[in-house]
């Protein structure tokens, strides 16, 4: 089945530094990927939609200058948390929708990245 | 924005019991999905529903997409210890042609007592 690989799984960084999270589609091409954030004991909230070759679309309230998204190829999207602060500590998850001539195979998620800012 | 109301928030059941959870919305969704999430992991797809009224099974799991496209339920029969986790409903908006991300319910935390 289609796999979305997300790295790193855990990262601890100092306040003020930047962190990059990668999301790769391993055996399919994803023109669109989605980035979610999940705080402890809460649901997943869509942050932005990453589009290959064009600018990302951000949800209301998400700072585009703080959460930089790059989707330079059909198999890789990256999320960079710039000048991270403790309140950015969260579980970040990427996702891709799998559409092919054979049909709609739904949304597949990465395994998530636990970011802790100290 | 669109919201999914998921109930119950948590369930404490005995092993072997059947489980039922549901989601409702005031908005219409094109696709309705049920996911399970284990601690520290991303959600894993359980069942996807595409047609209004569709009833789909996956092993001990059964889910139905409401005829109005505004609600869905998930049933788990004869629960086992590995069913423990958080279950999320998620909807893909009617518009957008697949370019929109999902809206998630708040989750149902299933706890099974031996």
Coordinates of N, CA, C and O in Angstrom, one line a residue, chain B residues 2-107:
Chain B
X2 N -16.2 24.3 9.2 CA -16.9 23.1 9.4 C -16.5 22.4 10.6 O -15.3 22.3 11.0
X3 N -17.4 21.7 11.3 CA -17.1 21.0 12.6 C -17.7 19.7 12.5 O -18.8 19.5 12.0
X4 N -17.1 18.7 13.1 CA -17.6 17.4 13.3 C -17.8 17.1 14.8 O -16.8 17.3 15.6
X5 N -19.0 16.8 15.2 CA -19.3 16.5 16.6 C -19.2 15.0 16.8 O -20.0 14.3 16.3
X6 N -18.2 14.6 17.6 CA -18.0 13.1 17.8 C -18.4 12.7 19.2 O -18.0 13.4 20.1
X7 N -19.1 11.6 19.3 CA -19.5 11.1 20.6 C -19.5 9.6 20.6 O -19.6 8.9 19.6
X8 N -19.2 9.0 21.8 CA -18.9 9.7 23.0 C -17.4 10.1 23.0 O -16.6 9.7 22.2
X9 N -17.0 10.9 24.0 CA -15.6 11.3 24.1 C -14.7 10.2 24.6 O -13.5 10.1 24.2
X10 N -15.3 9.4 25.4 CA -14.5 8.2 25.9 C -15.5 7.1 26.2 O -16.7 7.3 26.5
X11 N -15.0 5.8 26.2 CA -15.8 4.7 26.5 C -15.0 3.7 27.3 O -13.8 3.4 26.9
X12 N -15.6 3.2 28.4 CA -15.0 2.2 29.2 C -15.8 0.9 29.1 O -17.0 0.9 29.5
X13 N -15.3 -0.1 28.4 CA -16.1 -1.3 28.2 C -15.3 -2.5 28.6 O -14.1 -2.5 28.8
X14 N -16.0 -3.6 28.7 CA -15.4 -4.9 29.0 C -15.0 -5.6 27.6 O -15.7 -5.4 26.6
X15 N -14.0 -6.3 27.7 CA -13.5 -7.1 26.5 C -14.7 -8.0 26.0 O -15.4 -8.6 26.8
X16 N -14.9 -8.0 24.7 CA -16.0 -8.8 24.2 C -17.2 -8.0 23.9 O -18.1 -8.5 23.1
X17 N -17.3 -6.8 24.5 CA -18.5 -6.0 24.2 C -18.4 -5.4 22.8 O -17.4 -5.2 22.3
X18 N -19.6 -5.0 22.4 CA -19.7 -4.2 21.1 C -19.6 -2.7 21.4 O -19.9 -2.3 22.5
X19 N -19.0 -2.0 20.5 CA -18.8 -0.5 20.6 C -19.5 0.2 19.5 O -19.5 -0.2 18.4
X20 N -20.0 1.4 19.9 CA -20.6 2.2 18.8 C -20.3 3.7 19.1 O -20.4 4.1 20.2
X21 N -19.9 4.4 18.1 CA -19.6 5.8 18.2 C -20.1 6.5 16.9 O -20.3 5.8 15.9
X22 N -20.3 7.8 17.0 CA -20.9 8.5 15.9 C -20.3 9.9 15.8 O -19.8 10.5 16.7
X23 N -20.5 10.4 14.6 CA -20.2 11.8 14.3 C -21.3 12.5 13.5 O -21.9 11.9 12.7
X24 N -21.5 13.7 13.9 CA -22.5 14.5 13.1 C -22.0 15.9 12.8 O -21.0 16.3 13.4
X25 N -22.6 16.5 11.8 CA -22.1 17.8 11.3 C -23.3 18.6 10.8 O -24.3 18.0 10.3
X26 N -23.2 19.8 10.8 CA -24.2 20.7 10.1 C -23.8 20.9 8.7 O -24.7 21.4 7.9
X27 N -22.6 20.5 8.3 CA -22.2 20.6 6.9 C -22.2 19.3 6.2 O -22.2 18.2 6.8
X28 N -22.3 19.3 4.9 CA -22.3 18.1 4.0 C -20.8 17.8 3.7 O -20.0 18.7 3.3
X29 N -20.5 16.5 3.7 CA -19.1 16.1 3.4 C -19.2 15.2 2.2 O -20.1 14.4 2.0
X30 N -18.2 15.2 1.4 CA -18.0 14.4 0.2 C -17.6 13.0 0.5 O -18.1 12.0 0.0
X31 N -16.7 12.9 1.5 CA -16.1 11.7 1.9 C -16.0 11.6 3.4 O -15.8 12.7 4.0
X32 N -16.3 10.5 4.0 CA -16.2 10.3 5.4 C -15.3 9.2 5.7 O -15.4 8.1 5.2
X33 N -14.4 9.4 6.7 CA -13.4 8.5 7.0 C -13.3 8.2 8.5 O -13.6 9.1 9.3
X34 N -13.0 7.0 8.8 CA -12.7 6.7 10.2 C -11.3 6.2 10.4 O -10.8 5.4 9.7
X35 N -10.6 6.8 11.4 CA -9.2 6.5 11.7 C -9.0 6.0 13.1 O -9.8 6.4 14.0
X36 N -8.0 5.3 13.4 CA -7.6 4.9 14.7 C -6.1 5.5 14.9 O -5.3 5.3 14.0
X37 N -5.9 6.0 16.1 CA -4.6 6.6 16.4 C -4.1 6.0 17.7 O -4.8 6.1 18.7
X38 N -2.9 5.4 17.6 CA -2.2 4.9 18.8 C -1.3 6.0 19.3 O -0.9 6.8 18.5
X39 N -1.0 6.0 20.6 CA -0.1 7.0 21.2 C 1.2 7.2 20.4 O 1.9 6.2 20.1
X40 N 1.5 8.4 20.0 CA 2.7 8.7 19.3 C 2.8 8.3 17.9 O 3.9 8.4 17.3
X41 N 1.7 8.0 17.3 CA 1.6 7.5 15.9 C 0.7 8.4 15.1 O -0.2 9.1 15.7
X42 N 0.8 8.3 13.8 CA -0.2 9.0 13.0 C -1.4 8.2 12.9 O -1.4 7.0 13.2
X43 N -2.5 8.8 12.4 CA -3.8 8.0 12.3 C -3.7 7.0 11.2 O -3.0 7.2 10.2
X44 N -4.4 5.9 11.4 CA -4.4 4.8 10.4 C -5.8 4.6 10.0 O -6.8 4.5 10.8
X45 N -6.0 4.6 8.7 CA -7.3 4.5 8.1 C -8.0 3.2 8.4 O -7.4 2.1 8.2
X46 N -9.2 3.2 8.9 CA -10.0 2.0 9.2 C -11.0 1.8 8.0 O -11.1 0.7 7.5
X47 N -11.8 2.8 7.8 CA -12.9 2.6 6.8 C -13.1 4.0 6.1 O -13.0 5.0 6.7
X48 N -13.3 3.9 4.8 CA -13.6 5.1 4.0 C -15.0 5.0 3.4 O -15.3 3.9 2.9
X49 N -15.8 6.0 3.5 CA -17.1 6.0 2.9 C -17.3 7.1 1.9 O -16.9 8.3 2.2
X50 N -17.8 6.8 0.7 CA -17.9 7.7 -0.3 C -19.3 8.1 -0.8 O -19.5 9.1 -1.4
X51 N -20.2 7.1 -0.6 CA -21.6 7.3 -1.1 C -22.6 7.5 0.1 O -22.5 6.8 1.1
X52 N -23.5 8.4 -0.1 CA -24.5 8.6 0.9 C -25.3 7.3 1.1 O -25.7 6.6 0.2
X53 N -25.4 6.9 2.4 CA -26.1 5.7 2.7 C -25.2 4.5 2.7 O -25.7 3.4 3.1
X54 N -24.0 4.6 2.3 CA -23.1 3.5 2.1 C -22.8 2.8 3.5 O -22.5 3.5 4.5
X55 N -22.9 1.5 3.5 CA -22.6 0.7 4.7 C -21.4 -0.2 4.3 O -21.4 -1.0 3.4
X56 N -20.3 -0.1 5.1 CA -19.1 -0.8 4.7 C -18.5 -1.5 6.0 O -18.5 -0.9 7.1
X57 N -18.0 -2.7 5.8 CA -17.4 -3.5 6.8 C -15.9 -3.7 6.6 O -15.5 -3.8 5.4
X58 N -15.2 -3.8 7.7 CA -13.8 -4.2 7.6 C -13.5 -5.0 8.8 O -13.2 -4.6 9.9
X59 N -13.6 -6.3 8.6 CA -13.5 -7.3 9.7 C -14.6 -7.0 10.8 O -15.8 -7.1 10.4
X60 N -14.2 -6.8 12.0 CA -15.2 -6.5 13.1 C -15.7 -5.1 13.1 O -16.5 -4.7 13.9
X61 N -15.3 -4.3 12.1 CA -15.7 -2.9 12.1 C -16.7 -2.7 11.0 O -16.6 -3.3 9.9
X62 N -17.7 -1.9 11.3 CA -18.8 -1.5 10.4 C -19.0 -0.1 10.5 O -19.1 0.5 11.6
X63 N -19.1 0.6 9.3 CA -19.4 2.1 9.4 C -20.4 2.4 8.3 O -20.5 1.7 7.3
X64 N -21.2 3.4 8.6 CA -22.2 3.8 7.6 C -22.1 5.3 7.4 O -21.9 6.1 8.4
X65 N -22.3 5.8 6.2 CA -22.4 7.2 5.8 C -23.8 7.6 5.8 O -24.6 7.0 5.0
X66 N -24.2 8.6 6.5 CA -25.6 9.0 6.6 C -26.2 9.4 5.2 O -25.4 9.9 4.4
X67 N -27.4 9.2 5.0 CA -28.1 9.5 3.7 C -28.0 11.0 3.4 O -28.0 11.4 2.2
X68 N -27.9 11.8 4.4 CA -27.8 13.3 4.2 C -26.4 13.8 4.1 O -26.1 14.9 3.8
X69 N -25.4 12.8 4.2 CA -24.0 13.1 4.2 C -23.5 14.1 5.3 O -22.5 14.7 5.2
X70 N -24.3 14.0 6.4 CA -24.0 14.9 7.5 C -23.6 14.0 8.8 O -23.4 14.6 9.9
X71 N -23.6 12.7 8.7 CA -23.4 11.9 9.9 C -22.9 10.6 9.5 O -23.0 10.1 8.3
X72 N -22.3 9.9 10.5 CA -21.7 8.6 10.3 C -21.6 7.9 11.6 O -21.4 8.5 12.6
X73 N -21.7 6.5 11.6 CA -21.4 5.8 12.8 C -20.3 4.7 12.5 O -20.2 4.3 11.4
X74 N -19.6 4.3 13.6 CA -18.7 3.2 13.5 C -19.0 2.3 14.6 O -19.1 2.7 15.8
X75 N -19.2 1.0 14.3 CA -19.4 0.0 15.2 C -18.2 -1.0 15.2 O -17.7 -1.3 14.2
X76 N -17.8 -1.4 16.4 CA -16.8 -2.5 16.6 C -17.5 -3.6 17.3 O -18.0 -3.4 18.4
X77 N -17.4 -4.8 16.8 CA -18.1 -5.9 17.4 C -17.0 -6.7 18.2 O -15.9 -6.8 17.8
X78 N -17.5 -7.3 19.3 CA -16.6 -8.2 20.1 C -15.2 -7.7 20.3 O -14.2 -8.2 19.8
X79 N -15.2 -6.6 21.0 CA -13.9 -5.8 21.2 C -12.8 -6.7 21.9 O -13.1 -7.6 22.7
X80 N -11.6 -6.4 21.4 CA -10.4 -7.1 22.0 C -9.4 -6.1 22.5 O -9.5 -4.9 22.1
X81 N -8.5 -6.5 23.3 CA -7.5 -5.5 23.9 C -6.8 -4.6 22.9 O -6.6 -3.4 23.2
X82 N -6.5 -5.1 21.7 CA -5.8 -4.2 20.7 C -6.7 -3.2 20.1 O -6.2 -2.3 19.4
X83 N -8.0 -3.2 20.4 CA -8.9 -2.1 19.9 C -8.7 -0.8 20.7 O -9.2 0.2 20.3
X84 N -8.0 -0.9 21.8 CA -7.7 0.3 22.6 C -7.0 1.4 21.8 O -6.1 1.1 21.1
X85 N -7.5 2.6 21.9 CA -6.9 3.7 21.2 C -7.9 4.8 21.0 O -9.0 4.8 21.7
X86 N -7.5 5.8 20.2 CA -8.4 6.9 20.0 C -8.9 6.8 18.5 O -8.1 6.7 17.6
X87 N -10.2 6.9 18.4 CA -10.9 6.8 17.1 C -11.4 8.2 16.7 O -12.0 8.9 17.4
X88 N -11.0 8.5 15.4 CA -11.4 9.8 14.9 C -12.3 9.6 13.6 O -12.0 8.8 12.8
X89 N -13.3 10.4 13.6 CA -14.0 10.6 12.3 C -13.4 11.7 11.6 O -12.9 12.7 12.2
X90 N -13.4 11.7 10.3 CA -12.9 12.8 9.5 C -13.7 13.0 8.2 O -14.1 12.0 7.6
X91 N -13.9 14.2 7.8 CA -14.6 14.5 6.6 C -13.9 15.3 5.6 O -13.1 16.2 6.0
X92 N -14.1 15.0 4.4 CA -13.5 15.8 3.3 C -14.6 16.6 2.7 O -15.7 16.1 2.3
X93 N -14.4 18.0 2.7 CA -15.5 18.9 2.3 C -16.0 18.5 0.9 O -15.3 18.0 0.1
X94 N -17.3 18.9 0.7 CA -18.0 18.7 -0.6 C -17.3 19.3 -1.7 O -17.2 18.8 -2.8
X95 N -16.7 20.5 -1.5 CA -16.1 21.3 -2.6 C -14.6 21.1 -2.5 O -14.1 20.6 -1.5
X96 N -13.9 21.4 -3.6 CA -12.5 21.3 -3.5 C -11.8 20.3 -4.4 O -10.7 20.3 -4.7
X97 N -12.6 19.3 -4.8 CA -12.1 18.3 -5.7 C -10.9 17.5 -5.2 O -10.1 17.1 -6.0
X98 N -10.9 17.3 -3.9 CA -9.8 16.5 -3.4 C -8.6 17.4 -2.9 O -7.6 16.8 -2.5
X99 N -8.7 18.7 -3.2 CA -7.6 19.5 -2.8 C -7.7 20.0 -1.4 O -6.8 20.7 -0.9
X100 N -8.7 19.7 -0.7 CA -8.9 20.1 0.7 C -8.5 19.1 1.7 O -8.6 17.9 1.5
X101 N -7.9 19.6 2.8 CA -7.6 18.7 3.9 C -8.8 18.2 4.6 O -9.9 18.6 4.3
X102 N -8.6 17.3 5.6 CA -9.7 16.8 6.3 C -10.1 17.6 7.5 O -9.2 18.2 8.2
X103 N -11.3 17.6 7.9 CA -11.8 18.1 9.2 C -12.0 16.9 10.1 O -12.7 16.0 9.7
X104 N -11.4 16.9 11.3 CA -11.5 15.8 12.2 C -12.4 16.1 13.3 O -12.6 17.2 13.8
X105 N -13.1 15.0 13.8 CA -13.8 15.1 15.1 C -12.8 15.1 16.2 O -11.6 15.0 16.0
X106 N -13.3 15.3 17.4 CA -12.4 15.4 18.6 C -12.0 14.0 19.1 O -11.2 14.0 20.0
X107 N -12.5 13.0 18.6 CA -12.0 11.7 19.0 C -12.8 11.0 20.0 O -13.4 11.6 20.9

